[in-house]
CSV table of C-alpha atoms in Angstrom, one decimal:
chain,number,residue,atom,x,y,z
A,1,UNK,CA,0.0,0.3,-0.3
A,2,UNK,CA,0.9,3.6,-0.7
A,3,UNK,CA,1.2,6.1,1.9
A,4,UNK,CA,-2.2,7.0,3.5
A,5,UNK,CA,-3.4,10.8,2.7
A,6,UNK,CA,-1.8,13.5,4.9
A,7,UNK,CA,-3.2,16.5,6.6
A,8,UNK,CA,-1.4,19.0,3.8
A,9,UNK,CA,-3.9,17.1,1.3
A,10,UNK,CA,-7.1,18.5,2.8
A,11,UNK,CA,-7.1,21.5,1.0
A,12,UNK,CA,-6.8,20.1,-2.2
A,13,UNK,CA,-8.7,17.4,-1.7
A,14,UNK,CA,-11.8,19.0,0.1
A,15,UNK,CA,-11.7,22.7,-0.1
A,16,UNK,CA,-14.4,24.5,1.5
A,17,UNK,CA,-16.9,24.5,-1.4
A,18,UNK,CA,-16.7,21.0,-1.3
A,19,UNK,CA,-18.5,21.1,2.0
A,20,UNK,CA,-22.5,21.6,2.4
A,21,UNK,CA,-23.4,22.0,6.3
A,22,UNK,CA,-27.2,22.3,5.2
A,23,UNK,CA,-29.7,19.4,5.5
A,24,UNK,CA,-29.1,17.0,2.4
A,25,UNK,CA,-32.1,15.4,0.8
A,26,UNK,CA,-33.4,12.6,3.1
A,27,UNK,CA,-33.1,10.0,0.3
A,28,UNK,CA,-30.0,8.3,-0.4
A,29,UNK,CA,-29.8,8.6,-4.3
A,30,UNK,CA,-30.8,12.2,-4.3
A,31,UNK,CA,-28.1,12.9,-1.4
A,32,UNK,CA,-25.6,11.5,-3.3
A,33,UNK,CA,-26.7,13.7,-6.3
A,34,UNK,CA,-26.3,16.3,-4.1
A,35,UNK,CA,-23.1,15.7,-2.8
A,36,UNK,CA,-21.7,15.1,-6.3
A,37,UNK,CA,-23.0,18.7,-7.3
A,38,UNK,CA,-20.9,20.3,-4.8
A,39,UNK,CA,-17.8,18.3,-6.9
A,40,UNK,CA,-19.4,19.7,-10.2
A,41,UNK,CA,-20.0,23.3,-8.6
A,42,UNK,CA,-16.3,23.2,-7.4
A,43,UNK,CA,-15.5,22.3,-10.8
A,44,UNK,CA,-13.9,18.9,-10.2
A,45,UNK,CA,-16.2,17.0,-12.6
A,46,UNK,CA,-16.0,17.0,-16.2
A,47,UNK,CA,-18.9,14.5,-16.9
A,48,UNK,CA,-21.5,14.4,-14.3
A,49,UNK,CA,-23.7,11.8,-15.9
A,50,UNK,CA,-21.0,9.3,-15.8
A,51,UNK,CA,-19.7,10.0,-12.2
A,52,UNK,CA,-23.2,9.5,-11.1
A,53,UNK,CA,-23.1,6.4,-13.1
A,54,UNK,CA,-20.0,5.1,-11.6
A,55,UNK,CA,-21.5,6.1,-8.1
A,56,UNK,CA,-24.5,4.1,-8.3
A,57,UNK,CA,-23.1,1.0,-9.7
A,58,UNK,CA,-21.0,1.2,-6.4
A,59,UNK,CA,-24.0,1.5,-4.4
A,60,UNK,CA,-25.6,-1.6,-6.2
A,61,UNK,CA,-22.8,-3.8,-5.4
A,62,UNK,CA,-23.1,-3.1,-1.8
A,63,UNK,CA,-23.9,-0.1,0.2
A,64,UNK,CA,-21.5,2.4,1.2
A,65,UNK,CA,-23.2,3.0,4.9
A,66,UNK,CA,-20.2,1.8,6.8
A,67,UNK,CA,-22.0,2.2,10.1
A,68,UNK,CA,-21.7,4.3,13.1
A,69,UNK,CA,-23.7,7.0,11.5
A,70,UNK,CA,-21.7,7.3,8.4
A,71,UNK,CA,-22.1,7.0,4.6
A,72,UNK,CA,-19.1,7.3,2.1
A,73,UNK,CA,-20.3,6.6,-1.3
A,74,UNK,CA,-17.3,6.6,-3.8
A,75,UNK,CA,-16.1,5.6,-7.1
A,76,UNK,CA,-13.2,5.5,-9.7
A,77,UNK,CA,-14.2,7.0,-12.7
A,78,UNK,CA,-12.4,9.0,-15.4
A,79,UNK,CA,-15.2,12.0,-15.1
A,80,UNK,CA,-12.7,13.4,-12.6
A,81,UNK,CA,-9.0,14.1,-13.1
A,82,UNK,CA,-8.0,14.5,-9.7
A,83,UNK,CA,-9.0,12.6,-6.3
A,84,UNK,CA,-11.5,14.8,-4.8
A,85,UNK,CA,-14.0,14.6,-1.4
A,86,UNK,CA,-16.8,16.1,-0.6
A,87,UNK,CA,-19.1,16.5,2.5
A,88,UNK,CA,-22.7,17.1,4.0
A,89,UNK,CA,-24.0,16.0,7.1
A,90,UNK,CA,-27.6,15.4,8.3
A,91,UNK,CA,-29.6,16.1,11.3
A,92,UNK,CA,-32.5,13.6,10.0
A,93,UNK,CA,-30.4,11.0,9.2
A,94,UNK,CA,-30.3,9.3,5.9
A,95,UNK,CA,-30.8,5.8,5.4
A,96,UNK,CA,-28.0,4.2,3.8
A,97,UNK,CA,-28.8,0.8,4.4
A,98,UNK,CA,-26.1,-0.1,7.0
A,99,UNK,CA,-25.4,-3.6,8.6
A,100,UNK,CA,-25.5,-1.6,11.8
A,101,UNK,CA,-28.9,0.1,11.0
A,102,UNK,CA,-27.8,3.6,11.6
A,103,UNK,CA,-29.0,6.4,9.5
A,104,UNK,CA,-25.9,7.8,8.0
A,105,UNK,CA,-25.4,11.4,9.4
A,106,UNK,CA,-22.0,12.4,8.5
A,107,UNK,CA,-21.6,11.5,4.6
A,108,UNK,CA,-18.5,12.0,2.7
A,109,UNK,CA,-18.3,11.3,-1.5
A,110,UNK,CA,-14.8,10.5,-2.8
A,111,UNK,CA,-14.1,10.4,-6.3
A,112,UNK,CA,-11.0,9.4,-7.9
A,113,UNK,CA,-9.7,9.2,-11.4
A,114,UNK,CA,-9.6,5.8,-13.1
A,115,UNK,CA,-6.1,5.8,-13.1
A,116,UNK,CA,-5.6,6.3,-9.6
A,117,UNK,CA,-4.5,2.5,-8.8
A,118,UNK,CA,-5.0,2.1,-4.8
A,119,UNK,CA,-5.6,5.7,-4.1
A,120,UNK,CA,-9.4,5.4,-3.8
A,121,UNK,CA,-8.8,2.6,-1.0
A,122,UNK,CA,-6.1,4.8,0.7
A,123,UNK,CA,-8.3,7.7,0.9
A,124,UNK,CA,-11.4,5.4,2.0
A,125,UNK,CA,-9.1,3.6,4.5
A,126,UNK,CA,-7.7,7.1,6.3
A,127,UNK,CA,-11.2,8.5,6.4
A,128,UNK,CA,-12.5,5.4,7.7
A,129,UNK,CA,-9.8,5.4,10.5
A,130,UNK,CA,-10.3,9.1,11.3
A,131,UNK,CA,-14.2,8.9,11.8
A,132,UNK,CA,-13.8,5.8,14.1
A,133,UNK,CA,-13.3,8.3,16.8
A,134,UNK,CA,-16.1,9.5,18.6
A,135,UNK,CA,-14.6,12.9,19.1
A,136,UNK,CA,-13.8,13.4,15.6
A,137,UNK,CA,-17.6,12.5,14.4
A,138,UNK,CA,-18.5,15.0,17.3
A,139,UNK,CA,-16.6,17.5,15.8
A,140,UNK,CA,-18.0,17.4,12.2
A,141,UNK,CA,-21.3,17.3,14.0
A,142,UNK,CA,-20.3,20.6,15.7
A,143,UNK,CA,-18.5,22.6,13.1
A,144,UNK,CA,-20.1,25.8,12.4
A,145,UNK,CA,-18.2,26.3,9.4
A,146,UNK,CA,-16.5,24.7,6.5
A,147,UNK,CA,-12.9,25.7,8.0
A,148,UNK,CA,-13.6,23.7,11.3
A,149,UNK,CA,-14.7,20.7,9.0
A,150,UNK,CA,-11.4,21.1,7.4
A,151,UNK,CA,-9.6,21.5,10.3
A,152,UNK,CA,-11.1,18.5,12.2
A,153,UNK,CA,-10.1,16.5,9.1
A,154,UNK,CA,-6.4,17.6,9.1
A,155,UNK,CA,-6.3,16.6,12.9
A,156,UNK,CA,-7.9,13.5,12.7
A,157,UNK,CA,-5.9,12.3,9.4
A,158,UNK,CA,-2.5,13.5,10.6
B,1,UNK,CA,-10.9,-21.2,22.3
B,2,UNK,CA,-8.8,-18.9,20.5
B,3,UNK,CA,-8.0,-19.7,16.8
B,4,UNK,CA,-5.7,-17.5,14.6
B,5,UNK,CA,-5.0,-17.7,10.8
B,6,UNK,CA,-3.3,-15.8,8.3
B,7,UNK,CA,-4.6,-15.2,4.8
B,8,UNK,CA,-3.7,-13.6,1.5
B,9,UNK,CA,-6.6,-11.7,-0.2
B,10,UNK,CA,-7.6,-12.8,-3.7
B,11,UNK,CA,-10.3,-10.7,-4.9
B,12,UNK,CA,-9.0,-7.9,-6.9
B,13,UNK,CA,-11.2,-5.3,-4.8
B,14,UNK,CA,-8.9,-6.3,-2.0
B,15,UNK,CA,-11.4,-6.2,1.6
B,16,UNK,CA,-13.6,-3.7,0.1
B,17,UNK,CA,-16.9,-3.9,-1.6
B,18,UNK,CA,-18.8,-7.0,-1.9
B,19,UNK,CA,-16.1,-9.1,0.0
B,20,UNK,CA,-16.0,-6.6,2.9
B,21,UNK,CA,-19.6,-6.6,3.3
B,22,UNK,CA,-19.8,-10.5,2.7
B,23,UNK,CA,-16.7,-10.5,5.5
B,24,UNK,CA,-18.5,-8.4,7.9
B,25,UNK,CA,-21.6,-10.4,7.2
B,26,UNK,CA,-20.2,-13.7,8.0
B,27,UNK,CA,-18.4,-12.3,11.3
B,28,UNK,CA,-22.1,-11.1,12.5
B,29,UNK,CA,-23.6,-14.5,11.6
B,30,UNK,CA,-21.3,-16.6,13.9
B,31,UNK,CA,-20.9,-16.8,17.5
B,32,UNK,CA,-17.1,-15.7,18.0
B,33,UNK,CA,-15.4,-12.6,18.5
B,34,UNK,CA,-13.5,-12.1,15.7
B,35,UNK,CA,-10.5,-9.5,15.2
B,36,UNK,CA,-8.6,-8.5,11.9
B,37,UNK,CA,-5.9,-6.7,10.9
B,38,UNK,CA,-2.4,-6.6,9.0
B,39,UNK,CA,0.2,-8.9,10.6
B,40,UNK,CA,2.5,-6.2,11.7
B,41,UNK,CA,-0.4,-3.7,12.9
B,42,UNK,CA,-3.3,-3.2,15.5
B,43,UNK,CA,-6.4,-5.5,15.0
B,44,UNK,CA,-9.8,-4.0,14.8
B,45,UNK,CA,-13.1,-5.2,15.4
B,46,UNK,CA,-14.1,-7.5,12.2
B,47,UNK,CA,-17.9,-7.2,12.8
B,48,UNK,CA,-17.8,-3.6,12.2
B,49,UNK,CA,-17.8,-2.2,8.3
B,50,UNK,CA,-16.0,0.9,9.3
B,51,UNK,CA,-13.2,-0.7,11.2
B,52,UNK,CA,-12.7,-3.2,8.0
B,53,UNK,CA,-12.4,-0.5,5.9
B,54,UNK,CA,-9.8,1.5,7.8
B,55,UNK,CA,-7.3,-1.5,7.4
B,56,UNK,CA,-7.4,-0.8,3.4
B,57,UNK,CA,-6.3,-4.1,2.4
B,58,UNK,CA,-6.1,-5.0,-1.1
B,59,UNK,CA,-5.5,-7.7,-3.3
B,60,UNK,CA,-2.3,-9.6,-2.6
B,61,UNK,CA,-2.1,-8.1,1.1
B,62,UNK,CA,-1.8,-10.7,4.0
B,63,UNK,CA,-4.6,-10.2,6.6
B,64,UNK,CA,-4.2,-11.8,10.1
B,65,UNK,CA,-7.9,-13.2,11.5
B,66,UNK,CA,-8.1,-14.0,15.2
B,67,UNK,CA,-11.2,-15.7,16.6
B,68,UNK,CA,-12.4,-16.4,19.9
B,69,UNK,CA,-15.7,-18.4,20.7
B,70,UNK,CA,-17.6,-21.6,20.4
B,71,UNK,CA,-17.9,-20.7,16.3
B,72,UNK,CA,-14.3,-20.0,15.9
B,73,UNK,CA,-12.9,-22.4,13.4
B,74,UNK,CA,-16.2,-22.2,11.5
B,75,UNK,CA,-16.2,-18.6,11.3
B,76,UNK,CA,-12.2,-18.7,10.2
B,77,UNK,CA,-13.1,-21.1,7.4
B,78,UNK,CA,-15.9,-19.1,6.1
B,79,UNK,CA,-13.6,-16.0,6.1
B,80,UNK,CA,-10.8,-17.7,4.4
B,81,UNK,CA,-13.2,-18.7,1.8
B,82,UNK,CA,-14.6,-15.0,1.4
B,83,UNK,CA,-11.0,-13.8,1.4
B,84,UNK,CA,-9.6,-16.3,-1.2
B,85,UNK,CA,-12.5,-16.6,-3.6
B,86,UNK,CA,-12.3,-14.1,-6.9
B,87,UNK,CA,-15.1,-11.6,-6.4
B,88,UNK,CA,-16.8,-12.9,-9.6
B,89,UNK,CA,-17.4,-16.2,-8.3
B,90,UNK,CA,-17.9,-15.1,-4.6
B,91,UNK,CA,-22.2,-16.2,-4.0
B,92,UNK,CA,-22.9,-13.9,-0.8
B,93,UNK,CA,-25.2,-14.8,1.4
B,94,UNK,CA,-26.9,-11.8,2.2
B,95,UNK,CA,-30.4,-13.6,3.8
């Protein structure tokens, strides 16, 4: 495995405009689209339709609801040319069909280029490792602005 | 009874996507406490999808499995089957 992501990567992976602190749609697929739109608006996605297709295909294989209130829809697709991360959080919870039955309240999207090799697994595992800590999840829930979300990720991933 | 086994991961996806969900499901379907991790690293709860995802183990990587409980041997057999079966041949029992 190549190195996991580091704190220095956060600004490149997830600039403030990839973060939304307003309530996302309550339904999983619509929620995934709203995350995708953050990346589209951020100029990261060359082909929205193809990116969405890749994300939904991955979901149909098995859900990306990993439990503990976390959903991480992700895909490897040539619709993006560099690794990109987006974040929304939900007060209501979005049903991601996770095995522990917990609705997702912290939801991240990862898109990596087709040529990214194991990069998406590295981002996915670094993020999962960070999110296993209660204090990290609490900070993400309590963050009042995008910069605080970035700081929480930076410190958790360092 | 505590049993331990190290398995090399065969599915192309690594311990991710379908193989990962079959893995976590199998742990939850057996009466055993299972932990998993890289042979030289910390072990995590194998019954938790986020914990398993955090390992980031890919195709060709070794994973160490430690099981404790009445089904310890059976769960390791099933986990080994999942980890050594190419993804397209994996028949998952989600029911």
